[in-house]
């Protein structure tokens, strides 16, 4: 019994070492299998701690302490607007939500990046070309504009891992995909009662 | 002559563009595809591939007939379906493209540089030699079971690395293949995304590539598909026939093993 207890952590440690060796090999192999293209360089193969942690095949489990530490450091690094400054212009936000371009080597780096929200979410109920990787956000504005709701949405968009480590949504703020202004415009697109996202809600 | 026919065909397809927008809607694509019946425009490319295999080329003025794709020199029937596999002469696991590259260099005397200058067409091109050869070779495996090698240790480690790469999250968007292809019944905008970690999704995808892309008027290979998904993933450009390209295809082929090859397919 006591022997079993000591063996189990050893086996786990051993598996962990084998798997992380494989992961390192994967990174090296990927680097040697790719080439710089336009403004996209091999630097993008380098992973930060969060990306490495979230790269595990489904069969492997991450440890909870690391997950908690990553969640906390994600949360701590979110810059918070003042209470009256969360919401921009919903119409500009609509354009950001629709735009799927940005940061691919085939994109023009002079153009602003898009948020590509429609790739993964339903928003305006009249837009049929929406993806389903994320939940539907149609009628999101029904949740109101309390300070806690504004903060929740802002943090979610800035760095989704502050709530849900290994979420598959991009870190729009933390990774520099969208500017603060673009994020505020998208916030308005989600929360403004005049936005088509909320057209189904009774005023 | 062959490319010329393909050219006319793609111009015809451009005229169908309004229909095209309509065909983008889910489900309707199947009807649109049915309009082509058995007339996959890839037939022209397949013929071109066959011609290329048998014609003398390169500084050595040699055909590819002596190329061993895994079943012996010159055996093309069923060869595609058992790739990727380990080759003792190169001591590497190879997919169809890296193996063809090897033969072009060894038999025909071509250089790596010229083979890599433009392995895949850009939009509006009429097709490359690599695309035509791969289309013909895939067609020579039509109706046969997908059976990539997994007996050699290198083949098994290629699979394991392929799995690691499939879940490898990197780049400004933190995407991995699994972000878009790790669940069934999902879609991006209107494009449905197969779950490539499961047999069913992998089989449907793997068996239908290379494929004629109606929207681009070109035959695309599975190697190109890997490169283009990495582009969407915001990653640098994947090198044709590279170890990562082979490992990912090994991962997909093994997940799809047992299913029946039906390539070249027809895609939007």
XYZ file of C-alpha atoms in Angstrom:
471
model
C 0.000 0.000 0.000
C 2.660 2.500 1.071
C 4.737 1.278 -1.839
C 1.917 2.038 -4.230
C 1.725 5.536 -2.807
C 5.343 6.278 -3.573
C 5.228 4.643 -6.986
C 2.316 6.647 -8.276
C 3.972 10.089 -8.098
C 7.105 8.591 -9.579
C 5.179 7.167 -12.516
C 3.419 10.505 -12.975
C 6.680 12.428 -12.846
C 8.201 10.042 -15.328
C 5.237 10.443 -17.735
C 5.459 14.172 -17.339
C 9.146 14.207 -18.207
C 8.642 11.992 -21.247
C 5.762 14.143 -22.432
C 7.533 17.438 -21.955
C 10.539 16.048 -23.822
C 8.185 15.210 -26.666
C 6.731 18.711 -26.531
C 10.204 20.263 -26.791
C 10.948 18.018 -29.723
C 7.723 19.164 -31.346
C 8.766 22.818 -30.971
C 12.198 22.197 -32.486
C 10.753 20.163 -35.290
C 8.191 22.824 -36.101
C 10.869 25.484 -36.241
C 12.974 23.469 -38.660
C 9.884 22.791 -40.778
C 8.877 26.413 -41.288
C 10.229 29.492 -42.969
C 9.730 33.235 -42.436
C 7.082 34.616 -44.744
C 6.530 38.340 -45.271
C 6.295 39.857 -41.768
C 5.631 36.518 -40.040
C 8.821 35.058 -38.587
C 9.877 31.874 -36.815
C 9.605 33.740 -33.514
C 5.942 32.790 -33.567
C 6.899 29.169 -32.931
C 8.162 30.171 -29.452
C 5.474 29.609 -26.859
C 4.850 31.508 -23.636
C 4.046 29.624 -20.410
C 0.314 29.726 -21.060
C 0.611 28.397 -24.603
C 2.874 25.549 -23.493
C 0.523 24.642 -20.662
C -2.461 24.664 -23.005
C -0.786 22.571 -25.741
C -1.364 19.228 -24.060
C -3.159 16.554 -26.018
C -6.529 15.822 -24.484
C -5.306 12.607 -22.871
C -2.896 14.534 -20.620
C -4.047 16.560 -17.667
C -2.487 19.805 -16.516
C -1.945 20.375 -12.818
C -4.347 22.658 -11.015
C -1.713 24.787 -9.281
C -0.114 25.833 -12.569
C -3.561 26.531 -14.009
C -4.451 28.738 -11.042
C -1.151 30.606 -11.230
C -1.629 31.247 -14.956
C -5.189 32.435 -14.382
C -4.094 34.832 -11.654
C -1.229 36.319 -13.626
C -3.530 36.773 -16.632
C -6.020 38.631 -14.432
C -3.374 40.794 -12.746
C -2.101 42.135 -16.084
C -5.441 43.440 -17.394
C -5.507 47.277 -17.562
C -8.903 48.528 -16.420
C -10.656 51.552 -18.004
C -12.488 53.967 -15.680
C -16.158 53.203 -15.081
C -17.556 55.623 -17.685
C -15.014 54.644 -20.341
C -15.758 50.997 -21.250
C -18.056 51.573 -24.195
C -17.076 52.975 -27.588
C -19.036 53.099 -30.835
C -21.117 49.980 -31.658
C -21.020 50.634 -35.402
C -17.236 50.635 -35.461
C -17.409 47.591 -33.216
C -19.539 45.795 -35.787
C -16.813 46.274 -38.388
C -14.198 44.873 -35.998
C -16.402 41.853 -35.202
C -16.882 41.118 -38.901
C -13.276 41.518 -39.968
C -11.409 38.219 -40.026
C -8.133 39.574 -41.296
C -4.945 40.425 -39.505
C -1.589 38.865 -38.605
C -1.647 36.133 -41.282
C 1.313 36.356 -43.656
C -1.197 36.913 -46.456
C -2.629 40.005 -44.707
C -1.568 43.610 -45.163
C 0.150 44.636 -41.910
C -0.725 48.284 -42.606
C -4.435 47.536 -42.190
C -5.979 47.300 -38.703
C -6.529 43.769 -37.393
C -10.031 42.385 -37.096
C -11.556 40.597 -34.096
C -13.106 37.855 -36.226
C -15.845 37.356 -33.633
C -18.234 35.975 -36.275
C -15.843 33.128 -37.015
C -16.758 31.668 -33.624
C -19.911 33.430 -32.362
C -23.429 34.248 -33.435
C -24.076 37.981 -32.778
C -26.517 39.936 -34.994
C -29.442 37.500 -35.436
C -29.773 38.582 -39.089
C -26.225 37.526 -39.946
C -26.368 33.865 -41.040
C -22.631 33.387 -41.650
C -21.540 32.777 -38.079
C -19.373 30.078 -36.569
C -20.112 27.880 -33.585
C -16.749 27.341 -31.838
C -17.923 29.726 -29.128
C -21.404 30.257 -27.588
C -24.022 32.501 -29.229
C -23.733 36.114 -28.039
C -27.043 37.217 -29.571
C -28.913 39.339 -27.015
C -25.771 39.706 -24.873
C -26.916 43.210 -23.881
C -29.735 41.676 -21.800
C -27.138 41.194 -19.092
C -27.105 44.959 -18.568
C -24.298 47.448 -18.031
C -23.480 47.121 -14.340
C -19.860 47.764 -13.423
C -19.282 44.062 -12.757
C -20.735 43.176 -16.179
C -18.547 45.789 -17.887
C -15.485 44.484 -16.075
C -16.303 40.860 -16.781
C -16.687 41.492 -20.514
C -13.585 43.663 -20.680
C -11.423 41.074 -18.926
C -12.880 38.294 -21.059
C -11.915 40.152 -24.234
C -8.536 41.338 -22.942
C -7.428 37.914 -21.730
C -10.026 35.167 -21.607
C -7.636 32.945 -19.589
C -8.220 35.184 -16.560
C -11.451 33.196 -16.196
C -11.025 30.067 -18.250
C -7.437 28.802 -18.595
C -6.928 27.156 -21.991
C -10.035 28.738 -23.486
C -9.760 28.706 -27.267
C -10.620 32.387 -27.656
C -7.688 34.660 -28.608
C -6.292 37.125 -26.041
C -7.393 40.183 -27.988
C -5.923 42.778 -25.624
C -3.034 40.910 -24.007
C -1.708 39.617 -27.334
C -2.033 43.043 -28.983
C -4.489 41.842 -31.630
C -6.958 44.692 -30.995
C -6.301 48.192 -29.650
C -8.007 49.508 -26.522
C -10.269 51.654 -28.719
C -11.236 48.695 -30.914
C -12.038 46.693 -27.778
C -14.256 49.470 -26.445
C -16.075 49.594 -29.770
C -16.614 45.820 -29.629
C -17.850 46.186 -26.018
C -20.477 48.642 -27.324
C -21.419 46.242 -30.115
C -22.126 43.601 -27.448
C -23.808 45.815 -24.832
C -25.393 48.885 -26.495
C -29.209 48.468 -26.671
C -29.115 50.012 -30.190
C -26.683 47.407 -31.485
C -28.223 44.760 -33.797
C -26.780 42.121 -31.439
C -29.577 43.199 -29.076
C -32.291 43.862 -31.689
C -34.385 40.981 -30.373
C -34.595 42.442 -26.852
C -37.656 44.495 -25.935
C -36.580 48.086 -25.076
C -2.845 21.788 -73.821
C -4.028 20.222 -70.592
C -3.436 23.363 -68.579
C -5.248 25.242 -71.299
C -8.359 23.098 -70.831
C -8.136 23.614 -67.102
C -7.857 27.357 -67.791
C -11.092 27.396 -69.768
C -12.754 25.385 -67.075
C -11.726 27.760 -64.339
C -12.963 30.735 -66.378
C -16.287 28.956 -66.738
C -16.301 28.452 -63.015
C -15.678 32.167 -62.496
C -18.845 32.850 -64.462
C -20.636 30.701 -61.929
C -19.521 33.060 -59.168
C -22.999 34.322 -58.196
C -24.093 30.706 -57.923
C -20.984 30.284 -55.912
C -22.085 32.741 -53.213
C -25.320 30.854 -52.945
C -23.514 27.542 -52.796
C -21.529 28.711 -49.786
C -24.553 28.028 -47.624
C -24.362 24.768 -45.764
C -25.990 21.781 -47.388
C -26.483 23.597 -50.657
C -22.864 22.882 -51.458
C -23.757 19.222 -51.835
C -26.292 20.070 -54.533
C -23.773 22.313 -56.210
C -21.242 19.518 -56.138
C -23.844 17.144 -57.579
C -24.110 19.453 -60.625
C -20.609 18.392 -61.515
C -21.719 14.760 -61.464
C -18.719 12.609 -62.199
C -17.029 15.514 -63.967
C -14.386 16.426 -61.431
C -12.232 18.949 -63.319
C -9.273 17.228 -61.649
C -9.344 14.697 -64.529
C -7.279 17.068 -66.637
C -4.748 17.442 -63.887
C -4.635 13.672 -63.345
C -3.813 13.141 -67.023
C -1.113 15.753 -66.799
C 0.346 13.977 -63.760
C 0.485 10.667 -65.588
C 2.234 12.307 -68.505
C 4.767 13.907 -66.164
C 5.547 10.604 -64.437
C 6.520 8.975 -67.714
C 8.325 11.891 -69.363
C 12.060 12.367 -69.228
C 12.981 15.490 -67.293
C 15.761 17.174 -65.351
C 19.494 17.269 -66.111
C 19.549 13.436 -66.217
C 16.689 13.357 -68.709
C 15.057 10.547 -66.786
C 11.414 9.728 -66.046
C 10.095 8.979 -62.574
C 9.367 5.362 -63.483
C 12.209 4.178 -61.268
C 10.787 5.971 -58.223
C 9.982 3.734 -55.241
C 6.943 5.068 -53.381
C 7.027 2.231 -50.886
C 5.770 -0.712 -52.905
C 8.817 -1.066 -55.152
C 10.319 0.964 -57.994
C 7.660 2.128 -60.405
C 4.686 0.675 -58.503
C 2.063 3.409 -58.358
C -1.133 1.480 -57.817
C -1.998 1.629 -54.116
C 1.190 3.520 -53.254
C -0.472 6.744 -52.085
C -2.780 4.916 -49.646
C 0.162 3.428 -47.687
C 1.924 6.760 -47.160
C 3.366 8.311 -45.078
C 5.819 5.507 -44.338
C 9.438 4.905 -43.392
C 12.015 4.634 -46.189
C 15.319 2.974 -45.399
C 17.229 4.788 -48.174
C 16.499 8.213 -46.687
C 16.067 6.952 -43.107
C 12.974 9.158 -42.856
C 9.232 8.868 -42.723
C 8.001 10.475 -45.936
C 4.751 11.687 -47.420
C 4.064 11.625 -51.138
C 5.575 15.078 -51.707
C 8.862 14.539 -49.875
C 9.202 11.149 -51.592
C 8.594 12.676 -55.022
C 11.138 15.364 -54.183
C 13.644 12.627 -53.286
C 13.068 10.893 -56.629
C 13.275 14.129 -58.614
C 16.645 14.827 -57.025
C 18.073 11.296 -57.135
C 16.712 10.151 -60.492
C 16.203 13.322 -62.475
C 19.028 15.398 -61.008
C 16.788 18.332 -60.123
C 17.797 20.597 -57.256
C 15.985 21.073 -53.982
C 15.842 24.804 -54.744
C 13.987 24.400 -58.011
C 11.562 21.871 -56.509
C 10.810 24.228 -53.615
C 10.657 27.409 -55.698
C 6.884 27.005 -56.171
C 5.557 23.584 -55.203
C 1.977 24.838 -54.849
C 0.071 27.165 -57.154
C -0.815 30.661 -56.208
C -4.392 31.732 -56.875
C -4.950 32.148 -60.603
C -2.122 29.784 -61.591
C -2.828 26.781 -63.764
C -1.239 24.197 -61.490
C 2.237 22.911 -60.671
C 3.951 19.640 -61.595
C 3.880 18.540 -57.962
C 0.118 19.050 -57.789
C -0.442 17.103 -61.007
C 1.777 14.196 -59.940
C 0.135 13.957 -56.529
C -3.354 14.090 -58.094
C -2.503 11.210 -60.425
C -0.862 9.145 -57.704
C -3.837 9.623 -55.365
C -6.131 8.530 -58.151
C -4.086 5.323 -58.419
C -5.201 4.544 -54.843
C -8.887 5.315 -55.330
C -11.055 2.648 -53.710
C -8.203 1.263 -51.595
C -7.954 1.308 -47.805
C -5.844 3.996 -46.110
C -2.973 2.034 -44.542
C -0.033 4.231 -43.476
C 2.984 2.449 -42.018
C 3.044 2.091 -38.217
C 5.353 -0.915 -37.806
C 8.685 0.969 -37.788
C 9.575 2.947 -34.620
C 10.123 6.096 -36.720
C 6.595 5.763 -38.048
C 5.213 5.566 -34.541
C 7.220 8.537 -33.337
C 6.075 10.494 -36.397
C 2.506 9.835 -35.252
C 3.293 10.946 -31.704
C 4.945 14.129 -32.919
C 2.023 14.720 -35.228
C -0.289 14.527 -32.234
C 1.899 16.993 -30.281
C 1.850 19.374 -33.250
C -1.907 19.043 -33.589
C -2.301 20.465 -30.070
C 0.606 22.935 -30.320
C -0.760 26.383 -29.443
C 1.329 29.307 -30.607
C 1.233 32.594 -32.468
C -0.655 35.800 -31.605
C -4.047 34.027 -31.667
C -2.967 31.009 -29.562
C -4.498 28.659 -32.136
C -3.694 24.987 -32.533
C -5.186 22.608 -35.073
C -7.349 21.385 -32.184
C -8.885 24.868 -31.756
C -10.715 24.423 -35.045
C -10.650 20.643 -35.563
C -10.969 19.175 -32.063
C -14.743 18.823 -31.786
C -17.417 17.527 -34.111
C -20.382 19.505 -35.412
C -18.592 22.884 -35.264
C -18.116 25.433 -38.005
C -16.226 28.652 -38.758
C -18.573 31.152 -40.384
C -20.359 28.676 -42.693
C -17.565 26.187 -43.234
C -18.029 22.988 -41.307
C -14.964 21.788 -39.464
C -14.256 18.060 -39.253
C -13.103 16.619 -35.906
C -9.730 15.333 -37.075
C -8.940 13.697 -33.736
C -11.707 11.129 -34.369
C -11.729 8.395 -37.000
C -14.866 9.605 -38.744
C -13.729 13.177 -39.301
C -10.164 12.229 -40.164
C -11.392 9.587 -42.621
C -13.710 11.969 -44.421
C -10.984 14.575 -44.727
C -7.980 12.390 -45.470
C -9.722 10.259 -48.100
C -10.805 13.297 -50.122
C -7.431 15.034 -50.560
C -5.861 15.981 -52.936
C -8.927 17.849 -54.114
C -10.085 20.175 -56.834
C -10.972 23.494 -55.185
C -13.874 24.951 -57.113
C -13.362 28.439 -55.676
C -9.711 28.465 -56.767
C -9.882 26.360 -59.932
C -6.824 24.364 -58.830
C -6.035 20.913 -57.490
C -4.731 21.258 -53.940
C -2.754 18.601 -52.084
C -2.919 17.582 -48.417
C 0.516 19.174 -48.000
C -0.937 22.477 -49.197
C -3.879 22.055 -46.812
C -1.418 21.783 -43.891
C 0.415 24.906 -45.075
C -2.770 26.898 -45.530
C -4.185 25.943 -42.143
C -0.904 27.070 -40.544
C -1.363 30.374 -42.386
C -4.830 30.735 -40.831
C -3.218 29.817 -37.548
C -1.024 32.955 -37.985
C 2.113 30.826 -38.159
C 5.036 31.071 -40.606
C 5.052 29.134 -43.877
C 5.210 25.350 -43.620
C 7.883 23.834 -45.840
C 6.622 21.184 -48.249
C 7.632 17.669 -47.229
C 9.184 18.919 -43.964
C 9.152 16.720 -40.885
C 6.236 18.629 -39.377
C 4.241 18.365 -42.610
C 4.885 14.606 -42.656
C 4.135 14.131 -38.931
C 0.777 15.914 -39.203
C -0.180 13.848 -42.224
C 0.888 10.669 -40.408
C -1.357 11.682 -37.513
C -4.296 12.257 -39.860
C -3.665 9.133 -41.967
C -3.415 6.860 -38.925
C -6.603 8.347 -37.465
C -8.230 7.714 -40.856
C -6.758 4.220 -41.354
C -9.121 1.658 -42.810
C -11.277 4.195 -44.647
C -11.406 4.120 -48.443
C -9.444 6.606 -50.552
C -11.760 8.693 -52.747
C -9.363 11.354 -54.011
C -9.135 13.610 -55.884
C -12.146 15.072 -54.155
C -14.121 18.191 -54.963
C -14.090 21.077 -52.472
C -15.574 24.544 -52.301
